[in-house]
Structures are given as structure tokens and as C-alpha cells.
PDB file of C-alpha atoms and ligand atoms in Angstrom:
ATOM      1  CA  UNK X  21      34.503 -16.658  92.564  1.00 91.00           C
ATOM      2  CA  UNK X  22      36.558 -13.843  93.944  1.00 98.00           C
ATOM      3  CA  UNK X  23      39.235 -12.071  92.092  1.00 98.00           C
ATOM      4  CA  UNK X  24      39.293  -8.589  93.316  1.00 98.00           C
ATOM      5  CA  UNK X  25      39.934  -7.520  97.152  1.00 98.00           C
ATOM      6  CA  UNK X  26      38.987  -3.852  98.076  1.00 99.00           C
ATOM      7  CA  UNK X  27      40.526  -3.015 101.265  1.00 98.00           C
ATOM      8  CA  UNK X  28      39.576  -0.031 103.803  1.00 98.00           C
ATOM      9  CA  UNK X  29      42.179   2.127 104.594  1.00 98.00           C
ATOM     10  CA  UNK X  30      42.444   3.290 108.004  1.00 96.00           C
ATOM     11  CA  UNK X  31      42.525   0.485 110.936  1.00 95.00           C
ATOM     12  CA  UNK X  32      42.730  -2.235 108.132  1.00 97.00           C
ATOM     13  CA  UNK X  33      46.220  -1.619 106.097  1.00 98.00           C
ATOM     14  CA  UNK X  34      47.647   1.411 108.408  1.00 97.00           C
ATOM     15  CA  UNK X  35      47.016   2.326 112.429  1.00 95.00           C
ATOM     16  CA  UNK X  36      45.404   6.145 111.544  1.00 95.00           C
ATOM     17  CA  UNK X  37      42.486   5.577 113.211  1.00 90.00           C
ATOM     18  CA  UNK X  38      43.962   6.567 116.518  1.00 91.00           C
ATOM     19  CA  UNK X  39      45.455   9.666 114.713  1.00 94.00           C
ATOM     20  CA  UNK X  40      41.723  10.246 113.926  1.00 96.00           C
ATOM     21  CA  UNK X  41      40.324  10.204 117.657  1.00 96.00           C
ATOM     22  CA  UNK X  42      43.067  12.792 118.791  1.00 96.00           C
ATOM     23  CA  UNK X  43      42.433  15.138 115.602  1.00 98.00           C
ATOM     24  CA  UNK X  44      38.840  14.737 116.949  1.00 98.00           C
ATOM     25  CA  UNK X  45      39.579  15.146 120.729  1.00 97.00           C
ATOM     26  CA  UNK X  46      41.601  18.346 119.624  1.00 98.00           C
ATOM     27  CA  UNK X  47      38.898  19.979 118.250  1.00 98.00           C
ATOM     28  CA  UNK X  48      35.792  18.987 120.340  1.00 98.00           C
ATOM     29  CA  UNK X  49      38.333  20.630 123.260  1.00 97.00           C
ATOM     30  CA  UNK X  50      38.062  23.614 121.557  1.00 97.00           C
ATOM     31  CA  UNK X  51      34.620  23.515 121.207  1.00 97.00           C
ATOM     32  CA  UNK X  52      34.020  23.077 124.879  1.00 96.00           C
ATOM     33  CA  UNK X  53      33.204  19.597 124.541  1.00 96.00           C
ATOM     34  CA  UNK X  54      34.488  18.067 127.344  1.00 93.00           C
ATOM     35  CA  UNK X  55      32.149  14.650 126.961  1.00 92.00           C
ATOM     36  CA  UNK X  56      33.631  13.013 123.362  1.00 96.00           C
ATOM     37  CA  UNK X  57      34.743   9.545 124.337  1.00 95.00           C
ATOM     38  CA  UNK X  58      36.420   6.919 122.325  1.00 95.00           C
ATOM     39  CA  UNK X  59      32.636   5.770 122.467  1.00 95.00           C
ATOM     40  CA  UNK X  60      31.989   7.933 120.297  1.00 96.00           C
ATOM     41  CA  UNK X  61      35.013   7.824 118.141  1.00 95.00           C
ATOM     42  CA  UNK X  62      34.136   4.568 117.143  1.00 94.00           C
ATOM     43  CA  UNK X  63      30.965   5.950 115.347  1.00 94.00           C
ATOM     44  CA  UNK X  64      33.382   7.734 113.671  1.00 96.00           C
ATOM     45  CA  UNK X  65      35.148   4.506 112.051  1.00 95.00           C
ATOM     46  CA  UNK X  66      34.373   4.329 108.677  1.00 94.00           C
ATOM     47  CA  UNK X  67      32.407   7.127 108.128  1.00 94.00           C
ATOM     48  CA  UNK X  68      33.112  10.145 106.411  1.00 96.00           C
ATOM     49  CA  UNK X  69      34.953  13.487 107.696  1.00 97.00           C
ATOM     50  CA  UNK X  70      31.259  15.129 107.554  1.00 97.00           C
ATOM     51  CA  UNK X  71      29.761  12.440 109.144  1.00 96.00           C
ATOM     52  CA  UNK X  72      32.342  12.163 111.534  1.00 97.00           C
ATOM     53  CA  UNK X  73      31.948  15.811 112.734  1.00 98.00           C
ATOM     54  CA  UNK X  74      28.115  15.344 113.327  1.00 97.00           C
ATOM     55  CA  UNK X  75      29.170  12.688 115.972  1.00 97.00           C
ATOM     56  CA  UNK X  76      31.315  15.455 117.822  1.00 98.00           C
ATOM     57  CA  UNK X  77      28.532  17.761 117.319  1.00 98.00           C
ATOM     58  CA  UNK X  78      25.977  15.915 118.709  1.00 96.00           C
ATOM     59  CA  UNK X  79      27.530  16.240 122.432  1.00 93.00           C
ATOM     60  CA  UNK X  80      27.124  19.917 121.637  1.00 95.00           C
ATOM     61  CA  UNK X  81      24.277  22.612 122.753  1.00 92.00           C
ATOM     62  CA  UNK X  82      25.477  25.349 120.412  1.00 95.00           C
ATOM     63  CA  UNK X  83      24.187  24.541 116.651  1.00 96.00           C
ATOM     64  CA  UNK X  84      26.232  25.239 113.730  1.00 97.00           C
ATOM     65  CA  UNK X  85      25.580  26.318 110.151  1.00 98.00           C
ATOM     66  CA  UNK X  86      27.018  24.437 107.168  1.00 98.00           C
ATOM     67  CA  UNK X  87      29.532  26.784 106.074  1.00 98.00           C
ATOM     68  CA  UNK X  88      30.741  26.830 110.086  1.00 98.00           C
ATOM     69  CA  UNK X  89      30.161  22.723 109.777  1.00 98.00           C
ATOM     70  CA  UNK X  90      32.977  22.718 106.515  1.00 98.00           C
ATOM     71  CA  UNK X  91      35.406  25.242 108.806  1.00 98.00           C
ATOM     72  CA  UNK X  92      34.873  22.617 111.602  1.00 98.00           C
ATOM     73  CA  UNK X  93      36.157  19.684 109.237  1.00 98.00           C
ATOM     74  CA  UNK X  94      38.844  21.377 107.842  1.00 98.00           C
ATOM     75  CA  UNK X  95      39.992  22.493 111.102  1.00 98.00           C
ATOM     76  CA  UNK X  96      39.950  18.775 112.352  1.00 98.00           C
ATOM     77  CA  UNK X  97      41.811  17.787 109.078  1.00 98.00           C
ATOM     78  CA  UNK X  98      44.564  20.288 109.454  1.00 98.00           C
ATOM     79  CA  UNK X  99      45.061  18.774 113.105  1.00 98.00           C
ATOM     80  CA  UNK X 100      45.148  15.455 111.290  1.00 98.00           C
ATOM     81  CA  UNK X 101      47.566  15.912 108.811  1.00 98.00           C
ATOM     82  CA  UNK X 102      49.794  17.517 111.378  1.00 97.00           C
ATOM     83  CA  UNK X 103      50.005  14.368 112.855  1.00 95.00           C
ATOM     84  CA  UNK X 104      50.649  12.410 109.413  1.00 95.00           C
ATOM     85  CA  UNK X 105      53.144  14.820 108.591  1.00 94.00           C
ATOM     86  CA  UNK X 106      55.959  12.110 110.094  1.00 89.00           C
ATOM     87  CA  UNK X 107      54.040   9.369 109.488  1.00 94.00           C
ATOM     88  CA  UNK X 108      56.390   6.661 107.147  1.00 95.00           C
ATOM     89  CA  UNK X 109      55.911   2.570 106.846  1.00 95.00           C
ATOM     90  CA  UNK X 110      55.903   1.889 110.491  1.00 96.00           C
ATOM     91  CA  UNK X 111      52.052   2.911 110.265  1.00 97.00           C
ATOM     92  CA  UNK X 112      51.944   0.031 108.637  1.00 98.00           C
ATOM     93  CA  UNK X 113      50.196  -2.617 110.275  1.00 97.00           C
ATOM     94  CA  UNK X 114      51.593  -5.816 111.014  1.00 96.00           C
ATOM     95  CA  UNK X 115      52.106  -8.686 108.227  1.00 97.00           C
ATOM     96  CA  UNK X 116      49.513  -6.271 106.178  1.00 98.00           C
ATOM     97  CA  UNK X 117      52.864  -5.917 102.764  1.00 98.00           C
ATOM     98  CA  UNK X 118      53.138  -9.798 103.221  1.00 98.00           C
ATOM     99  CA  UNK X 119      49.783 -10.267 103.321  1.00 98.00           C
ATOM    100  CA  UNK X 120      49.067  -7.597 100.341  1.00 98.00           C
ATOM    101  CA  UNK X 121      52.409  -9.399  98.306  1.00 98.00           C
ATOM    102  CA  UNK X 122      50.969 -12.845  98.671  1.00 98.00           C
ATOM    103  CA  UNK X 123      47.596 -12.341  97.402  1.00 98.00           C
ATOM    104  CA  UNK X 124      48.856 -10.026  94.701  1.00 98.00           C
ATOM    105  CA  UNK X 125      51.121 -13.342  93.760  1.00 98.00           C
ATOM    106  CA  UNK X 126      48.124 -15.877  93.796  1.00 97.00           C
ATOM    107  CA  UNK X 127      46.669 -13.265  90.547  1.00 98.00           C
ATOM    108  CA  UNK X 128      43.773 -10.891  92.619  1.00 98.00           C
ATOM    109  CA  UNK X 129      43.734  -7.717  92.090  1.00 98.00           C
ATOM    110  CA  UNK X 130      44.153  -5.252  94.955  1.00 98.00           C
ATOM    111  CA  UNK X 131      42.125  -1.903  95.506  1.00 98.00           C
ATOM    112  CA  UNK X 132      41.556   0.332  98.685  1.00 98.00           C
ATOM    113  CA  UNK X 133      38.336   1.492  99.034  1.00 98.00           C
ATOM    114  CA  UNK X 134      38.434   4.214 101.729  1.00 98.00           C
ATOM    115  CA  UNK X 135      35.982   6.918 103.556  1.00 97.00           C
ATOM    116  CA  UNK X 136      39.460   8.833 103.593  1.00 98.00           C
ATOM    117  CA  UNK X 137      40.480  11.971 101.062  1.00 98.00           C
ATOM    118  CA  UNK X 138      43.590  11.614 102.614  1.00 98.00           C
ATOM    119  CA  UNK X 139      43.972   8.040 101.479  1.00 98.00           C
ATOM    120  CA  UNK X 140      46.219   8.790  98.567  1.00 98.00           C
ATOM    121  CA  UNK X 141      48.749  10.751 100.672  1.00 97.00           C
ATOM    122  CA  UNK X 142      48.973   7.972 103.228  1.00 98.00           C
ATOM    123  CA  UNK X 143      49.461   5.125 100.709  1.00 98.00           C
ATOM    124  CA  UNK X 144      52.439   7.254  99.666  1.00 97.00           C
ATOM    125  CA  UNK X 145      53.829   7.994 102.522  1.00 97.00           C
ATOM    126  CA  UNK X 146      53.682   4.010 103.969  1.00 98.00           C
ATOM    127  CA  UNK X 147      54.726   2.743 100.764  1.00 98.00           C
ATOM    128  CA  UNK X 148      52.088   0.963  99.880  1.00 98.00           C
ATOM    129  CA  UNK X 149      50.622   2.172  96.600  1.00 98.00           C
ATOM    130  CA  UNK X 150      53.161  -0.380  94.399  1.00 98.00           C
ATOM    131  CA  UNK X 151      50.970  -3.026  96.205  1.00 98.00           C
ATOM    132  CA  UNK X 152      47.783  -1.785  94.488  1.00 98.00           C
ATOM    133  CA  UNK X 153      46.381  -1.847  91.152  1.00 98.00           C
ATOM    134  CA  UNK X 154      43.545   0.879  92.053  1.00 98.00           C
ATOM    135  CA  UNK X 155      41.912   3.135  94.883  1.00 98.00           C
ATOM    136  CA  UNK X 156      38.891   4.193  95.373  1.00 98.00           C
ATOM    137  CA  UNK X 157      38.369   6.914  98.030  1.00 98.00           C
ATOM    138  CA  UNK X 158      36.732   9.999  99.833  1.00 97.00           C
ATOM    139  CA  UNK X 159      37.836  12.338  96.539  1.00 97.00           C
ATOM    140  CA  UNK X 160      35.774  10.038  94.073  1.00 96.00           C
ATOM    141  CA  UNK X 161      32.441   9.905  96.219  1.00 97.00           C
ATOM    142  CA  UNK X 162      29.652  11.944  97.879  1.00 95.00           C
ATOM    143  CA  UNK X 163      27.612   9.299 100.029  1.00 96.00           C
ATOM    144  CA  UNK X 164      29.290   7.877 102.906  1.00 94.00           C
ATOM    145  CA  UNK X 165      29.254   4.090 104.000  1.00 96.00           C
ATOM    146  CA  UNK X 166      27.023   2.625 104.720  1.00 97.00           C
ATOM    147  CA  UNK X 167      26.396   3.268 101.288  1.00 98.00           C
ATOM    148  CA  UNK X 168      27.886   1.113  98.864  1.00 98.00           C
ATOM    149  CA  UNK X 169      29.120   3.976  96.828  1.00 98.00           C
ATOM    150  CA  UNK X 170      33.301   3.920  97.784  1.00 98.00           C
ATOM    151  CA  UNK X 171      33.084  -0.093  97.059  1.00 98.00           C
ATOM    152  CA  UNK X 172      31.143  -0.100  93.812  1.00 98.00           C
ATOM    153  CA  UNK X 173      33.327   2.970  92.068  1.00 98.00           C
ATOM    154  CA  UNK X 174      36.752   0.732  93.731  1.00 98.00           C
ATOM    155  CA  UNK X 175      34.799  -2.629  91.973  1.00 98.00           C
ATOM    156  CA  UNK X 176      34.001  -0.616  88.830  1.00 98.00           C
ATOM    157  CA  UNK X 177      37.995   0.765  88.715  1.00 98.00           C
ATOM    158  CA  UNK X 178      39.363  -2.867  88.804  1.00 98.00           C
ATOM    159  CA  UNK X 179      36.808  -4.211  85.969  1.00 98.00           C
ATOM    160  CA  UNK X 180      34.799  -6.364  88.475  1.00 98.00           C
ATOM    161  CA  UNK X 181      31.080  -6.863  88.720  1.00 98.00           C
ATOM    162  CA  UNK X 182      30.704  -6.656  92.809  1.00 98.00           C
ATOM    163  CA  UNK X 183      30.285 -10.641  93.171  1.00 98.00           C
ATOM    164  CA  UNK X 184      33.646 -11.167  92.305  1.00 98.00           C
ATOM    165  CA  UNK X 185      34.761  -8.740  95.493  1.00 98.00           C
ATOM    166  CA  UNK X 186      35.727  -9.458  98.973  1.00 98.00           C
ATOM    167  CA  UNK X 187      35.672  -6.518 101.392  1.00 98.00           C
ATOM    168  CA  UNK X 188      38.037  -6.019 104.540  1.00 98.00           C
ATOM    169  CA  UNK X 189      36.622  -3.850 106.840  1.00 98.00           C
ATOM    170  CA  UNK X 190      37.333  -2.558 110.268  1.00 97.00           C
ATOM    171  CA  UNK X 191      33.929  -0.548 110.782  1.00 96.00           C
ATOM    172  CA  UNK X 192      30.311  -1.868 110.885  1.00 97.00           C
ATOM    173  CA  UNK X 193      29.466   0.984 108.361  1.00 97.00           C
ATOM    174  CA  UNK X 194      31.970  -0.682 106.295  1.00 98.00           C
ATOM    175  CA  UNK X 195      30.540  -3.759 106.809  1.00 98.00           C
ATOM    176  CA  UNK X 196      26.663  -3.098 105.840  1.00 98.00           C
ATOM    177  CA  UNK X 197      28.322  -1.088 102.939  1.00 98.00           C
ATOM    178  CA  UNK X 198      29.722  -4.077 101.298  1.00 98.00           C
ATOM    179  CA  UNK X 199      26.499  -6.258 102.059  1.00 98.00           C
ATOM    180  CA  UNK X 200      24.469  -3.305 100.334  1.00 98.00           C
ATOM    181  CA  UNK X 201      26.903  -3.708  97.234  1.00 98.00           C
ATOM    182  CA  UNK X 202      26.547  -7.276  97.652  1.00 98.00           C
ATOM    183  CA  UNK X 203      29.941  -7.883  98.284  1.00 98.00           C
ATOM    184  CA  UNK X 204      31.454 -10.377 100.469  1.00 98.00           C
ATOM    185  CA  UNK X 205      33.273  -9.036 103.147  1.00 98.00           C
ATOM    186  CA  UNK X 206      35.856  -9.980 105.923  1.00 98.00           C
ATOM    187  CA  UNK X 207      36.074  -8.191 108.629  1.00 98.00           C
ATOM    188  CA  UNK X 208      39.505  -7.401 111.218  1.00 98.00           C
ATOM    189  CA  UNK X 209      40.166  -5.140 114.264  1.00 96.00           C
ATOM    190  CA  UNK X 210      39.245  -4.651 117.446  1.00 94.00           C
ATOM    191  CA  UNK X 211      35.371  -5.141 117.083  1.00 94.00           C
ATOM    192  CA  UNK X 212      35.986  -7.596 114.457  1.00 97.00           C
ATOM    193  CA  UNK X 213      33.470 -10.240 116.194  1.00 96.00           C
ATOM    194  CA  UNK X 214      30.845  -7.920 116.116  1.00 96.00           C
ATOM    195  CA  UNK X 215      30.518  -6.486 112.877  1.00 97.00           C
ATOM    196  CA  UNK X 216      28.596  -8.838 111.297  1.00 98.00           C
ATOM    197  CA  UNK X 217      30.967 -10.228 108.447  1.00 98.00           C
ATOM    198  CA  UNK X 218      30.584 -13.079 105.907  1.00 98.00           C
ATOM    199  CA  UNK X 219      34.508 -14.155 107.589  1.00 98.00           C
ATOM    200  CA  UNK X 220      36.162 -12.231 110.496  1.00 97.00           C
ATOM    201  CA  UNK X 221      39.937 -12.140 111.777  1.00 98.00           C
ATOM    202  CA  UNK X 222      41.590 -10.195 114.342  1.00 97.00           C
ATOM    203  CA  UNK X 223      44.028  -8.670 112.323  1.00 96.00           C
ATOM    204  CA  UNK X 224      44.887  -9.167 108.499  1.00 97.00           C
ATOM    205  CA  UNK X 225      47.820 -10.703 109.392  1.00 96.00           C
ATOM    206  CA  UNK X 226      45.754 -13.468 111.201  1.00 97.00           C
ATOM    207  CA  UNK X 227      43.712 -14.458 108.664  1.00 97.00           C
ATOM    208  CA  UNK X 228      44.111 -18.448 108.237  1.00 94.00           C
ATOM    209  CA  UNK X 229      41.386 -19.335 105.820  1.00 95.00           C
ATOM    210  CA  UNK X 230      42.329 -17.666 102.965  1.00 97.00           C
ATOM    211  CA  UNK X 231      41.079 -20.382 100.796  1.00 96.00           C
ATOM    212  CA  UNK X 232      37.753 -21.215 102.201  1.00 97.00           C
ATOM    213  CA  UNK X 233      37.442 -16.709 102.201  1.00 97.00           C
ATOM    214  CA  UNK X 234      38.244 -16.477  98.528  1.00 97.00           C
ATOM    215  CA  UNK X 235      36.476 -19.753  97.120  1.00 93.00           C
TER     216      UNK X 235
HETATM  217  C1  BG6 P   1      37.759   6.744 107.416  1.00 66.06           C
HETATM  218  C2  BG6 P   1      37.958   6.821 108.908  1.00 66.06           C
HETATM  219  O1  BG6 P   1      38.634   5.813 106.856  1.00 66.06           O
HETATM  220  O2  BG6 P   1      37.998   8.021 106.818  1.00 66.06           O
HETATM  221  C3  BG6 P   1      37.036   7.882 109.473  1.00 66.06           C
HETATM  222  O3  BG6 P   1      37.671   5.570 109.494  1.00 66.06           O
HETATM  223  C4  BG6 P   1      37.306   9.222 108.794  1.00 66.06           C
HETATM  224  O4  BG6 P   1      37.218   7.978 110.866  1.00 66.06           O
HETATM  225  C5  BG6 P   1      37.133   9.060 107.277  1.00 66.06           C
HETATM  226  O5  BG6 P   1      36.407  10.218 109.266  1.00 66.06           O
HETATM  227  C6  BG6 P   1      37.415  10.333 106.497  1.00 66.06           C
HETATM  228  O6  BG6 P   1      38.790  10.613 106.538  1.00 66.06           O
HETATM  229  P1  BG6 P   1      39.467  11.974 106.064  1.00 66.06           P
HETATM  230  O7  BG6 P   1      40.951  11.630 106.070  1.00 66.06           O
HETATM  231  O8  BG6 P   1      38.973  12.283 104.677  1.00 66.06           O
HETATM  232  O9  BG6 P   1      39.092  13.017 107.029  1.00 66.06           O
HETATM  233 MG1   MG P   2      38.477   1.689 108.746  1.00 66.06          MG
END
């Protein structure tokens, strides 16, 4: 029986992921790379800043050492949180604070459990950190989904054992990361036929089957 929901951040509760691919596009200009793609940037869903850069990287014929790797990723970030710097509840997606109030209402407890070291800025800034009871995120852990890692420390936080989580995801990383925790998981967004999810909607918003995902 479920009675914890850990949700991803980014392209699940708030529309940053787009904020992500120009951050991205910024700095891959700089770097000469002329071929990064929204392809590509969709390897990037999920996965951590680190991670993220290696996918920019790989369209790349110069090679870079790790302390030039870390320069790289905070370069991207500071591009990044120029673009947050506006950023208030209209990143919001749609129906996600109805969504978040109703199940909050029916007793489960709420977590993020996000790739993103950012994440506790954003929730600020959107208003939605009264919604949740804990977050999990890119500042408590080292291995990046796929691995289980950002789920179990969200699952551990609320005082659940991992069979008593559902996951929303937007990324297939996401996706295996919950199955690897052993985690149910729904997934939403654009690809959200594809990932591979115990349940799948279109948008959280569109979810119908609450009952039958939570049983
Ligand atoms: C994930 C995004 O939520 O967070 C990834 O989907 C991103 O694209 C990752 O790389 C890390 O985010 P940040 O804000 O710590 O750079
Ligand atoms: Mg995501």
C-alpha cells in the first residue's frame, strides 16, 4: 500500500527543463559545439549536472580535465540560474498545487526527489515547499539516477520503507531509478509512453486513476 509520493522536480512539478537545454545550448556555443540538439538534451533529463555535461562533451574533439569538467558545470549553472532569477509560480505546471493539495488531503505524504541542487531554490521561488513534507535532492547525493540513491534518501526522510512509494518521473533514468529502489513509479511528460512505467499520464494534471495508482 502506498503512502508516500516522491516527485521529480524539473518537467514533473515546474517547466525548468527547457531552462536546462538553453543553459546547455549557451555553453556548448561557447565551446564550439555547434551539433548539441534537443536529442541530446533529453539524455540530459534526469541526470545529474556532471552527467549532463558529459552529454555536451561527447559532441566534442577537445578533451577536458576534471577540474576544467567542474568550471564547465558551474559555468552552465551560472547561465541557469540567470534564467531562474525571475522565475515565480507561473513555472508551475498546470493543475500540479491541486494535484499536490488533493493528495496531501487524502493523508500521503509528499517528497521531491530531484537530480537538481537547485531544487530547494526553485521550490521557493514557485511556492511550492508548504506542499511538501520533505526533499530529497542533488545536495544530499553523489550517484546519479539511474541509481536509486535520490529516491531511497527522499523514502528514508519521510519514514517509508521503498514499497510504500510511488515515483513520478519525467526521465527514463528516473524511471529505472525507482524500479532499482523497487519503487512503483508513474510516469508524465512528453515521452511519458515510452519510459517504461508501472502507470503513465501525460501530465500530472491528467492523471485519472489515482485509485487504481495508489492501491
Ligand atoms: C535534473 C534535470 O532534474 O537536474 C537535469 O532533469 C539536470 O537536466 C539535473 O542536469 C541537475 O540539475 P542542477 O540544477 O543541479 O544543475
Ligand atoms: Mg525530470
Amino acid at each position: 500500500m502506498i503512502k508516500g509520493i516522491i516527485f521529480d522536480l524539473d518537467g514533473v512539478l515546474v517547466s525548468t527543463d527547457e531552462m536546462h537545454y538553453q543553459a546547455w545550448k549557451r555553453l556548448a556555443g561557447e565551446l564550439g559545439i555547434t551539433a548539441f540538439t534537443r536529442a541530446d538534451n533529453e539524455r540530459q533529463r534526469g541526470v545529474s549536472r556532471m552527467a549532463s555535461l558529459e552529454v555536451v562533451l561527447e559532441k566534442s574533439d577537445k578533451v577536458y580535465n576534471e577540474e576544467e569538467k567542474i568550471a564547465l558545470a558551474e559555468k552552465k549553472n551560472g547561465y541557469y540560474l540567470e534564467l531562474l532569477e525571475h522565475m515565480d509560480d507561473s513555472a508551475v505546471l498546470e493543475g500540479v498545487k491541486n494535484v499536490l493539495q488533493f493528495l496531501k488531503d487524502k493523508g500521503y505524504l509528499l517528497a521531491v526527489g530531484s537530480a537538481s541542487k537547485n531544487a530547494p531554490a526553485i521550490l521557493e521561488k514557485t511556492g511550492l515547499m508548504p506542499y511538501l513534507d520533505k526533499v530529497s535532492c542533488g545536495l544530499d547525493t553523489t550517484k546519479s539516477k539511474p541509481d536509486p540513491e535520490v529516491f531511497l534518501v527522499a523514502a528514508k526522510k519521510l519514514g517509508l520503507p521503498p514499497e510504500e512509494c510511488l515515483v513520478v518521473e519525467d526521465s527514463k533514468a528516473g524511471i529505472e531509478a525507482a524500479k532499482a529502489g523497487l519503487m512503483r513509479s508513474l510516469g508524465v511528460g512528453p515521452f511519458y509512453q515510452t519510459l517504461g512505467a508501472d502507470f503513465c499520464a501525460e501530465a500530472l494534471c491528467k492523471v485519472q486513476n489515482w485509485e487504481e495508482v495508489l492501491l
